[in-house]
Amino acid sequence: MKGIHREFHQHQQRKPLLAQELQRIQSTLRETERDLESVREEALKKQISWQLLQIEEDQRLAELEASDIPLFDIRNRRIVGRRTNLTDQASPNDRLILLNLQLTQNDQIASAAALSQLDAASRLVIQRRLKAFQDGAKWQQDVIQWRQQGPQFFERYWRFTDPSRIWTRSECESLLSTFQTDAIDDYPAIIAEALLQERIGYHDEALEKLNFVIQANTPLHFLAIAARSTVYTSLGETRKAKMDMLTAYKSDRANPYIRFLRARQLAAAEDLSTAESELSGLLKTPELELDARRLLAVIYSLRASDIPRLAFKAKEQAMLVSEFSKDADWYSQLLMAIASSVSDEPNFAALYADKSVWLAHNEQKAFAESIAKTIKTNAPLQWNFQRR
């Protein structure tokens, strides 16, 4: 957790650097805008000079075309006219060469005027301005990337919110102490902290934090609303909970964390079929796969009394959870117990239930003991999805 806080702090340190870079780009654009006016004026003057040369050349060509002597136009490789007013000192061939040389010279002057390069100062202005536009495009991409990275930190905080409600209260309290209260813009951490506070009954504190995020209108806006719905559910304020979850789900349906919170809320409201459908769609989301399978194992076990074929799915999910968990924990053993129970394997069910009780601590031991008693007495299975 501390490592994630540290990385997010490093992420946030880029914010003032991006702001400084934007100021530099804007300053360069303002400066070069003023200088660019002078460059435009100079370019306009050269354009006018080039056009005047073109007019003079056109007039000269018109005069030549009105003459009697054939004149070969070097540019277009054609006879352009005849000349009648040449002096008698030069032969017709000499006159033709002289006139064509003069015409070629005018052509080169006009081309040079049209393609003349800007002076060094003007080129520098153009280069600075082009560089500023390029820096601006890169800055925009950096900002987009930075903004996308912020909300992604919640994916890393998620497992510290105890979504399957496995930890003891003391474990949750210990984890809460690691959150940095001074990081007011660490919205992913604030939402995670609020979910953990709801987990152990700190509802007022959780609501305060979630309302702060909601009012900030961040990319995590609708996730914060879904998290607030969870707090309202815990408080028994069903109407507010449903309204918040409906708003969040309709507005950001693709968000897997909103979908998981909704599925857990639906399961608590005994809408197990809809919850199952929602969770099944989360199995390909790596950050949520384990929690989704845990919840599915419970839902399949609860529905197996009405739909016996779901007993197989319950055991399948429970076994996958055990594999994912690596080290044997009380919760994975409890899932194996209820799945074995609905699969008509009472001996295995009792064995897993006893192991779960042995591994559990504090208030979680009491919950494991209640499920173990249900299994051993063959009583109807009940599950508290909102337990603390």
Tab-separated table of C-alpha atoms in Angstrom:
chain	number	residue	atom	x	y	z
A	1	MET	CA	0.000	0.000	0.000
A	2	LYS	CA	2.769	2.435	0.886
A	3	GLY	CA	4.448	1.629	-2.412
A	4	ILE	CA	1.286	2.569	-4.321
A	5	HIS	CA	1.019	5.818	-2.340
A	6	ARG	CA	4.622	6.623	-3.233
A	7	GLU	CA	4.093	5.930	-6.937
A	8	PHE	CA	0.940	8.033	-6.999
A	9	HIS	CA	2.839	10.876	-5.347
A	10	GLN	CA	5.432	10.645	-8.127
A	11	HIS	CA	2.594	10.664	-10.650
A	12	GLN	CA	1.147	13.831	-9.097
A	13	GLN	CA	4.527	15.562	-9.199
A	14	ARG	CA	4.215	15.604	-12.990
A	15	LYS	CA	1.206	17.927	-12.728
A	16	PRO	CA	3.144	21.171	-11.971
A	17	LEU	CA	5.778	20.171	-14.535
A	18	LEU	CA	3.086	19.852	-17.201
A	19	ALA	CA	1.694	23.236	-16.170
A	20	GLN	CA	5.138	24.826	-16.477
A	21	GLU	CA	5.628	23.267	-19.904
A	22	LEU	CA	2.286	24.678	-21.055
A	23	GLN	CA	3.262	28.158	-19.868
A	24	ARG	CA	6.548	27.911	-21.770
A	25	ILE	CA	4.788	26.853	-24.983
A	26	GLN	CA	2.190	29.623	-24.668
A	27	SER	CA	4.909	32.204	-24.015
A	28	THR	CA	6.844	31.084	-27.116
A	29	LEU	CA	3.710	31.267	-29.255
A	30	ARG	CA	2.944	34.798	-28.034
A	31	GLU	CA	6.494	35.961	-28.703
A	32	THR	CA	6.721	34.404	-32.155
A	33	GLU	CA	3.271	35.738	-33.069
A	34	ARG	CA	4.588	39.286	-32.751
A	35	ASP	CA	7.768	38.471	-34.667
A	36	LEU	CA	5.771	36.615	-37.284
A	37	GLU	CA	4.004	39.832	-38.291
A	38	SER	CA	7.347	41.304	-39.367
A	39	VAL	CA	8.162	38.134	-41.290
A	40	ARG	CA	4.781	38.265	-43.037
A	41	GLU	CA	5.362	41.888	-44.036
A	42	GLU	CA	8.787	41.039	-45.466
A	43	ALA	CA	7.391	38.047	-47.328
A	44	LEU	CA	4.595	40.231	-48.726
A	45	LYS	CA	7.124	42.744	-50.005
A	46	LYS	CA	9.051	39.993	-51.783
A	47	GLN	CA	5.867	38.620	-53.256
A	48	ILE	CA	4.967	42.054	-54.641
A	49	SER	CA	8.481	42.440	-56.086
A	50	TRP	CA	8.168	39.055	-57.760
A	51	GLN	CA	4.782	40.000	-59.223
A	52	LEU	CA	6.231	43.287	-60.598
A	53	LEU	CA	9.001	41.326	-62.287
A	54	GLN	CA	6.392	39.061	-63.811
A	55	ILE	CA	4.477	42.059	-65.161
A	56	GLU	CA	7.650	43.535	-66.687
A	57	GLU	CA	8.500	40.216	-68.298
A	58	ASP	CA	4.996	39.853	-69.695
A	59	GLN	CA	5.256	43.353	-71.203
A	60	ARG	CA	8.645	42.527	-72.759
A	61	LEU	CA	7.248	39.299	-74.222
A	62	ALA	CA	4.314	41.194	-75.663
A	63	GLU	CA	6.720	43.589	-77.405
A	64	LEU	CA	8.763	40.725	-78.791
A	65	GLU	CA	5.706	38.890	-80.041
A	66	ALA	CA	4.743	42.035	-81.978
A	67	SER	CA	8.106	42.043	-83.822
A	68	ASP	CA	8.940	40.378	-87.204
A	69	ILE	CA	12.048	38.360	-86.209
A	70	PRO	CA	11.418	34.835	-84.879
A	71	LEU	CA	12.374	34.524	-81.220
A	72	PHE	CA	12.815	31.175	-79.495
A	73	ASP	CA	11.430	31.181	-75.928
A	74	ILE	CA	13.885	29.157	-73.860
A	75	ARG	CA	11.329	28.546	-71.093
A	76	ASN	CA	8.607	27.069	-73.308
A	77	ARG	CA	10.779	25.934	-76.267
A	78	ARG	CA	8.639	27.768	-78.836
A	79	ILE	CA	8.799	30.594	-81.406
A	80	VAL	CA	7.294	33.667	-79.716
A	81	GLY	CA	7.344	36.333	-82.482
A	82	ARG	CA	9.283	38.501	-84.913
A	83	ARG	CA	11.305	41.655	-84.329
A	84	THR	CA	11.310	44.748	-86.639
A	85	ASN	CA	13.158	47.436	-84.680
A	86	LEU	CA	16.596	45.890	-84.129
A	87	THR	CA	19.668	47.923	-85.155
A	88	ASP	CA	21.608	46.940	-88.232
A	89	GLN	CA	24.957	46.561	-86.390
A	90	ALA	CA	24.190	42.948	-85.372
A	91	SER	CA	23.136	40.022	-87.485
A	92	PRO	CA	19.723	38.453	-86.983
A	93	ASN	CA	21.293	35.408	-85.302
A	94	ASP	CA	23.310	37.624	-82.892
A	95	ARG	CA	20.214	39.627	-82.088
A	96	LEU	CA	18.281	36.412	-81.364
A	97	ILE	CA	20.966	35.205	-78.954
A	98	LEU	CA	21.181	38.546	-77.125
A	99	LEU	CA	17.452	38.784	-76.667
A	100	ASN	CA	17.162	35.213	-75.418
A	101	LEU	CA	19.998	35.773	-72.933
A	102	GLN	CA	18.245	38.827	-71.585
A	103	LEU	CA	15.005	36.853	-71.329
A	104	THR	CA	16.756	34.014	-69.485
A	105	GLN	CA	18.281	36.474	-67.021
A	106	ASN	CA	14.875	37.963	-66.254
A	107	ASP	CA	13.534	34.429	-65.760
A	108	GLN	CA	16.220	33.638	-63.200
A	109	ILE	CA	15.645	36.880	-61.338
A	110	ALA	CA	11.907	36.175	-61.100
A	111	SER	CA	12.488	32.618	-59.862
A	112	ALA	CA	14.996	33.829	-57.312
A	113	ALA	CA	12.502	36.369	-56.036
A	114	ALA	CA	9.728	33.776	-55.772
A	115	LEU	CA	11.908	31.232	-53.922
A	116	SER	CA	14.109	33.616	-51.998
A	117	GLN	CA	14.974	32.387	-48.574
A	118	LEU	CA	14.157	34.309	-45.447
A	119	ASP	CA	16.994	35.948	-43.582
A	120	ALA	CA	18.484	34.189	-40.530
A	121	ALA	CA	16.355	36.064	-37.980
A	122	SER	CA	13.142	35.311	-39.854
A	123	ARG	CA	14.046	31.644	-40.217
A	124	LEU	CA	14.649	31.469	-36.476
A	125	VAL	CA	11.204	32.884	-35.800
A	126	ILE	CA	9.588	30.307	-38.069
A	127	GLN	CA	11.600	27.472	-36.524
A	128	ARG	CA	10.732	28.531	-32.967
A	129	ARG	CA	7.063	28.745	-33.805
A	130	LEU	CA	7.002	25.365	-35.537
A	131	LYS	CA	8.859	23.848	-32.565
A	132	ALA	CA	6.287	25.375	-30.197
A	133	PHE	CA	3.437	23.775	-32.147
A	134	GLN	CA	5.253	20.431	-32.075
A	135	ASP	CA	5.853	20.770	-28.327
A	136	GLY	CA	2.187	21.638	-27.891
A	137	ALA	CA	1.100	18.466	-29.658
A	138	LYS	CA	3.452	16.397	-27.492
A	139	TRP	CA	2.232	18.198	-24.356
A	140	GLN	CA	-1.352	17.332	-25.244
A	141	GLN	CA	-0.446	13.644	-25.582
A	142	ASP	CA	1.437	13.749	-22.268
A	143	VAL	CA	-1.557	15.285	-20.514
A	144	ILE	CA	-3.921	12.669	-21.953
A	145	GLN	CA	-1.577	9.917	-20.793
A	146	TRP	CA	-1.199	11.520	-17.350
A	147	ARG	CA	-4.955	11.820	-16.907
A	148	GLN	CA	-5.486	8.202	-17.938
A	149	GLN	CA	-2.859	6.959	-15.508
A	150	GLY	CA	-4.498	8.644	-12.496
A	151	PRO	CA	-7.746	6.646	-12.421
A	152	GLN	CA	-5.806	3.461	-13.215
A	153	PHE	CA	-4.286	3.602	-9.740
A	154	PHE	CA	-7.649	2.479	-8.383
A	155	GLU	CA	-7.053	-0.907	-9.998
A	156	ARG	CA	-4.084	-1.309	-7.675
A	157	TYR	CA	-5.929	-0.007	-4.628
A	158	TRP	CA	-8.902	-2.306	-5.238
A	159	ARG	CA	-7.553	-5.393	-3.483
A	160	PHE	CA	-6.974	-3.291	-0.369
A	161	THR	CA	-10.711	-2.517	-0.049
A	162	ASP	CA	-11.482	-6.095	1.062
A	163	PRO	CA	-14.186	-6.578	-1.611
A	164	SER	CA	-14.911	-10.158	-0.502
A	165	ARG	CA	-15.038	-9.145	3.169
A	166	ILE	CA	-12.412	-11.604	4.323
A	167	TRP	CA	-10.297	-9.522	6.695
A	168	THR	CA	-10.872	-8.937	10.368
A	169	ARG	CA	-11.688	-5.517	11.731
A	170	SER	CA	-8.198	-5.132	13.193
A	171	GLU	CA	-6.677	-5.894	9.776
A	172	CYS	CA	-8.869	-3.248	8.161
A	173	GLU	CA	-7.988	-0.707	10.850
A	174	SER	CA	-4.287	-1.393	10.339
A	175	LEU	CA	-4.614	-0.853	6.602
A	176	LEU	CA	-6.619	2.357	7.061
A	177	SER	CA	-3.715	3.838	9.010
A	178	THR	CA	-1.539	3.663	5.879
A	179	PHE	CA	-3.728	6.050	3.875
A	180	GLN	CA	-2.297	9.554	3.509
A	181	THR	CA	-4.853	12.067	4.729
A	182	ASP	CA	-2.926	15.021	3.257
A	183	ALA	CA	-3.169	13.747	-0.335
A	184	ILE	CA	-6.410	15.577	-1.138
A	185	ASP	CA	-6.167	14.961	-4.881
A	186	ASP	CA	-5.415	11.229	-4.613
A	187	TYR	CA	-8.958	10.366	-5.680
A	188	PRO	CA	-8.320	6.636	-6.294
A	189	ALA	CA	-6.980	6.289	-2.747
A	190	ILE	CA	-9.837	8.349	-1.290
A	191	ILE	CA	-12.442	6.037	-2.856
A	192	ALA	CA	-10.525	2.955	-1.698
A	193	GLU	CA	-10.282	4.365	1.811
A	194	ALA	CA	-14.014	5.116	1.850
A	195	LEU	CA	-14.860	1.551	0.786
A	196	LEU	CA	-12.654	0.210	3.552
A	197	GLN	CA	-14.308	2.568	6.053
A	198	GLU	CA	-17.739	1.314	4.973
A	199	ARG	CA	-16.427	-2.213	5.448
A	200	ILE	CA	-15.974	-1.645	9.214
A	201	GLY	CA	-18.878	0.717	9.784
A	202	TYR	CA	-17.340	4.207	9.479
A	203	HIS	CA	-20.240	5.382	7.362
A	204	ASP	CA	-20.103	9.134	8.054
A	205	GLU	CA	-16.400	9.309	7.229
A	206	ALA	CA	-16.922	7.254	4.076
A	207	LEU	CA	-19.775	9.474	2.868
A	208	GLU	CA	-17.734	12.619	3.492
A	209	LYS	CA	-14.851	11.345	1.387
A	210	LEU	CA	-17.055	10.061	-1.432
A	211	ASN	CA	-19.034	13.306	-1.608
A	212	PHE	CA	-15.729	15.168	-1.872
A	213	VAL	CA	-14.700	13.080	-4.884
A	214	ILE	CA	-18.143	13.404	-6.481
A	215	GLN	CA	-18.083	17.197	-6.160
A	216	ALA	CA	-14.579	17.312	-7.679
A	217	ASN	CA	-16.040	15.902	-10.923
A	218	THR	CA	-13.074	13.644	-11.675
A	219	PRO	CA	-12.886	10.721	-14.163
A	220	LEU	CA	-13.788	8.537	-11.149
A	221	HIS	CA	-17.025	10.445	-10.605
A	222	PHE	CA	-19.414	7.559	-11.262
A	223	LEU	CA	-17.274	5.026	-9.432
A	224	ALA	CA	-17.511	7.286	-6.378
A	225	ILE	CA	-21.315	7.354	-6.774
A	226	ALA	CA	-21.395	3.531	-6.926
A	227	ALA	CA	-19.216	3.390	-3.812
A	228	ARG	CA	-21.605	5.775	-2.059
A	229	SER	CA	-24.421	3.427	-3.022
A	230	THR	CA	-22.574	0.701	-1.111
A	231	VAL	CA	-22.481	2.917	1.985
A	232	TYR	CA	-26.204	3.630	1.695
A	233	THR	CA	-26.870	-0.102	1.369
A	234	SER	CA	-24.905	-0.715	4.553
A	235	LEU	CA	-26.927	2.006	6.298
A	236	GLY	CA	-30.202	0.449	5.143
A	237	GLU	CA	-31.085	3.484	3.005
A	238	THR	CA	-32.333	1.330	0.139
A	239	ARG	CA	-33.885	4.076	-1.977
A	240	LYS	CA	-30.722	6.208	-2.018
A	241	ALA	CA	-28.616	3.123	-2.686
A	242	LYS	CA	-30.701	2.114	-5.703
A	243	MET	CA	-30.737	5.631	-7.145
A	244	ASP	CA	-26.965	6.015	-6.860
A	245	MET	CA	-26.241	2.606	-8.330
A	246	LEU	CA	-28.659	3.187	-11.208
A	247	THR	CA	-26.991	6.525	-11.995
A	248	ALA	CA	-23.492	5.058	-11.858
A	249	TYR	CA	-24.356	1.941	-13.852
A	250	LYS	CA	-26.196	3.785	-16.631
A	251	SER	CA	-23.477	6.410	-16.958
A	252	ASP	CA	-20.423	4.138	-16.838
A	253	ARG	CA	-21.687	0.655	-17.593
A	254	ALA	CA	-18.299	-0.520	-18.878
A	255	ASN	CA	-16.551	0.151	-15.552
A	256	PRO	CA	-15.849	-3.307	-14.057
A	257	TYR	CA	-15.646	-2.005	-10.486
A	258	ILE	CA	-19.080	-0.436	-10.726
A	259	ARG	CA	-20.372	-3.724	-12.116
A	260	PHE	CA	-18.873	-5.687	-9.230
A	261	LEU	CA	-20.311	-3.346	-6.602
A	262	ARG	CA	-23.673	-3.610	-8.348
A	263	ALA	CA	-23.471	-7.415	-8.412
A	264	ARG	CA	-22.732	-7.542	-4.695
A	265	GLN	CA	-25.623	-5.186	-4.021
A	266	LEU	CA	-27.949	-7.344	-6.144
A	267	ALA	CA	-26.823	-10.470	-4.291
A	268	ALA	CA	-27.558	-8.803	-0.962
A	269	ALA	CA	-31.040	-7.954	-2.308
A	270	GLU	CA	-31.449	-11.655	-3.278
A	271	ASP	CA	-31.485	-10.918	-6.994
A	272	LEU	CA	-29.022	-13.752	-7.488
A	273	SER	CA	-29.727	-14.383	-11.171
A	274	THR	CA	-28.888	-10.826	-12.252
A	275	ALA	CA	-25.878	-10.764	-9.941
A	276	GLU	CA	-24.637	-14.000	-11.515
A	277	SER	CA	-24.922	-12.571	-15.023
A	278	GLU	CA	-23.001	-9.447	-14.024
A	279	LEU	CA	-20.216	-11.412	-12.353
A	280	SER	CA	-19.842	-13.834	-15.249
A	281	GLY	CA	-18.904	-10.887	-17.430
A	282	LEU	CA	-16.073	-9.961	-15.046
A	283	LEU	CA	-14.178	-13.252	-15.164
A	284	LYS	CA	-11.901	-11.940	-17.928
A	285	THR	CA	-10.950	-8.863	-15.905
A	286	PRO	CA	-7.714	-9.869	-14.120
A	287	GLU	CA	-8.087	-7.431	-11.206
A	288	LEU	CA	-11.590	-8.723	-10.446
A	289	GLU	CA	-11.449	-12.369	-11.420
A	290	LEU	CA	-10.717	-13.746	-7.944
A	291	ASP	CA	-13.395	-11.653	-6.219
A	292	ALA	CA	-15.914	-12.478	-8.965
A	293	ARG	CA	-15.256	-16.225	-8.607
A	294	ARG	CA	-15.579	-16.012	-4.833
A	295	LEU	CA	-18.958	-14.356	-5.120
A	296	LEU	CA	-20.094	-16.727	-7.871
A	297	ALA	CA	-19.225	-19.743	-5.678
A	298	VAL	CA	-21.561	-18.379	-3.012
A	299	ILE	CA	-24.353	-17.509	-5.487
A	300	TYR	CA	-24.237	-20.924	-7.188
A	301	SER	CA	-24.327	-22.626	-3.783
A	302	LEU	CA	-27.360	-20.573	-2.727
A	303	ARG	CA	-29.202	-21.300	-5.992
A	304	ALA	CA	-28.319	-25.017	-6.096
A	305	SER	CA	-31.309	-25.983	-3.937
A	306	ASP	CA	-33.619	-24.767	-6.721
A	307	ILE	CA	-31.340	-25.573	-9.672
A	308	PRO	CA	-29.291	-28.704	-8.752
A	309	ARG	CA	-27.002	-28.450	-11.787
A	310	LEU	CA	-25.510	-25.282	-10.298
A	311	ALA	CA	-23.895	-27.381	-7.556
A	312	PHE	CA	-21.225	-28.399	-10.061
A	313	LYS	CA	-20.575	-24.761	-10.927
A	314	ALA	CA	-20.368	-23.868	-7.238
A	315	LYS	CA	-17.670	-26.481	-6.643
A	316	GLU	CA	-15.868	-25.519	-9.837
A	317	GLN	CA	-15.625	-21.889	-8.762
A	318	ALA	CA	-14.628	-22.823	-5.207
A	319	MET	CA	-11.795	-25.016	-6.489
A	320	LEU	CA	-10.563	-22.242	-8.768
A	321	VAL	CA	-10.597	-19.826	-5.828
A	322	SER	CA	-8.466	-22.266	-3.826
A	323	GLU	CA	-5.981	-22.437	-6.685
A	324	PHE	CA	-5.878	-18.651	-7.032
A	325	SER	CA	-5.453	-18.149	-3.287
A	326	LYS	CA	-2.294	-20.332	-3.254
A	327	ASP	CA	-1.999	-20.375	0.548
A	328	ALA	CA	-4.957	-22.011	2.260
A	329	ASP	CA	-7.125	-19.298	3.851
A	330	TRP	CA	-10.268	-19.585	5.913
A	331	TYR	CA	-12.505	-18.125	3.200
A	332	SER	CA	-11.460	-20.459	0.375
A	333	GLN	CA	-11.980	-23.416	2.750
A	334	LEU	CA	-15.429	-22.085	3.631
A	335	LEU	CA	-16.347	-21.829	-0.059
A	336	MET	CA	-15.236	-25.427	-0.569
A	337	ALA	CA	-17.397	-26.380	2.422
A	338	ILE	CA	-20.632	-24.863	1.090
A	339	ALA	CA	-19.957	-26.117	-2.453
A	340	SER	CA	-19.369	-29.647	-1.165
A	341	SER	CA	-22.493	-29.390	0.946
A	342	VAL	CA	-24.772	-28.620	-2.014
A	343	SER	CA	-22.947	-31.314	-4.017
A	344	ASP	CA	-24.098	-34.014	-1.553
A	345	GLU	CA	-20.630	-34.487	-0.101
A	346	PRO	CA	-21.370	-33.974	3.621
A	347	ASN	CA	-18.127	-35.483	4.902
A	348	PHE	CA	-15.948	-33.258	2.739
A	349	ALA	CA	-18.196	-30.310	3.566
A	350	ALA	CA	-17.701	-30.848	7.311
A	351	LEU	CA	-13.952	-31.289	6.857
A	352	TYR	CA	-13.594	-28.025	4.922
A	353	ALA	CA	-15.873	-26.216	7.385
A	354	ASP	CA	-13.775	-27.290	10.382
A	355	LYS	CA	-10.584	-26.219	8.624
A	356	SER	CA	-12.139	-22.842	7.872
A	357	VAL	CA	-13.058	-22.339	11.522
A	358	TRP	CA	-9.538	-23.279	12.550
A	359	LEU	CA	-7.951	-20.777	10.130
A	360	ALA	CA	-10.338	-17.886	10.831
A	361	HIS	CA	-9.735	-15.192	13.455
A	362	ASN	CA	-11.878	-12.926	15.610
A	363	GLU	CA	-15.255	-12.004	14.088
A	364	GLN	CA	-14.530	-14.049	10.973
A	365	LYS	CA	-14.252	-17.165	13.132
A	366	ALA	CA	-17.789	-16.532	14.381
A	367	PHE	CA	-19.065	-16.307	10.801
A	368	ALA	CA	-17.221	-19.509	9.798
A	369	GLU	CA	-18.672	-21.302	12.829
A	370	SER	CA	-22.215	-20.263	11.894
A	371	ILE	CA	-21.797	-21.645	8.343
A	372	ALA	CA	-20.194	-24.837	9.692
A	373	LYS	CA	-23.198	-25.341	11.983
A	374	THR	CA	-25.583	-24.819	9.057
A	375	ILE	CA	-23.736	-27.449	7.028
A	376	LYS	CA	-23.593	-30.015	9.809
A	377	THR	CA	-27.262	-29.608	10.715
A	378	ASN	CA	-28.300	-29.630	7.068
A	379	ALA	CA	-30.120	-26.338	7.548
A	380	PRO	CA	-30.889	-23.988	4.616
A	381	LEU	CA	-27.803	-22.033	3.635
A	382	GLN	CA	-27.864	-18.294	4.319
A	383	TRP	CA	-25.172	-15.730	3.546
A	384	ASN	CA	-24.584	-12.218	4.848
A	385	PHE	CA	-23.139	-10.223	1.936
A	386	GLN	CA	-22.907	-7.050	4.030
A	387	ARG	CA	-21.213	-8.569	7.065
A	388	ARG	CA	-18.583	-6.633	9.005
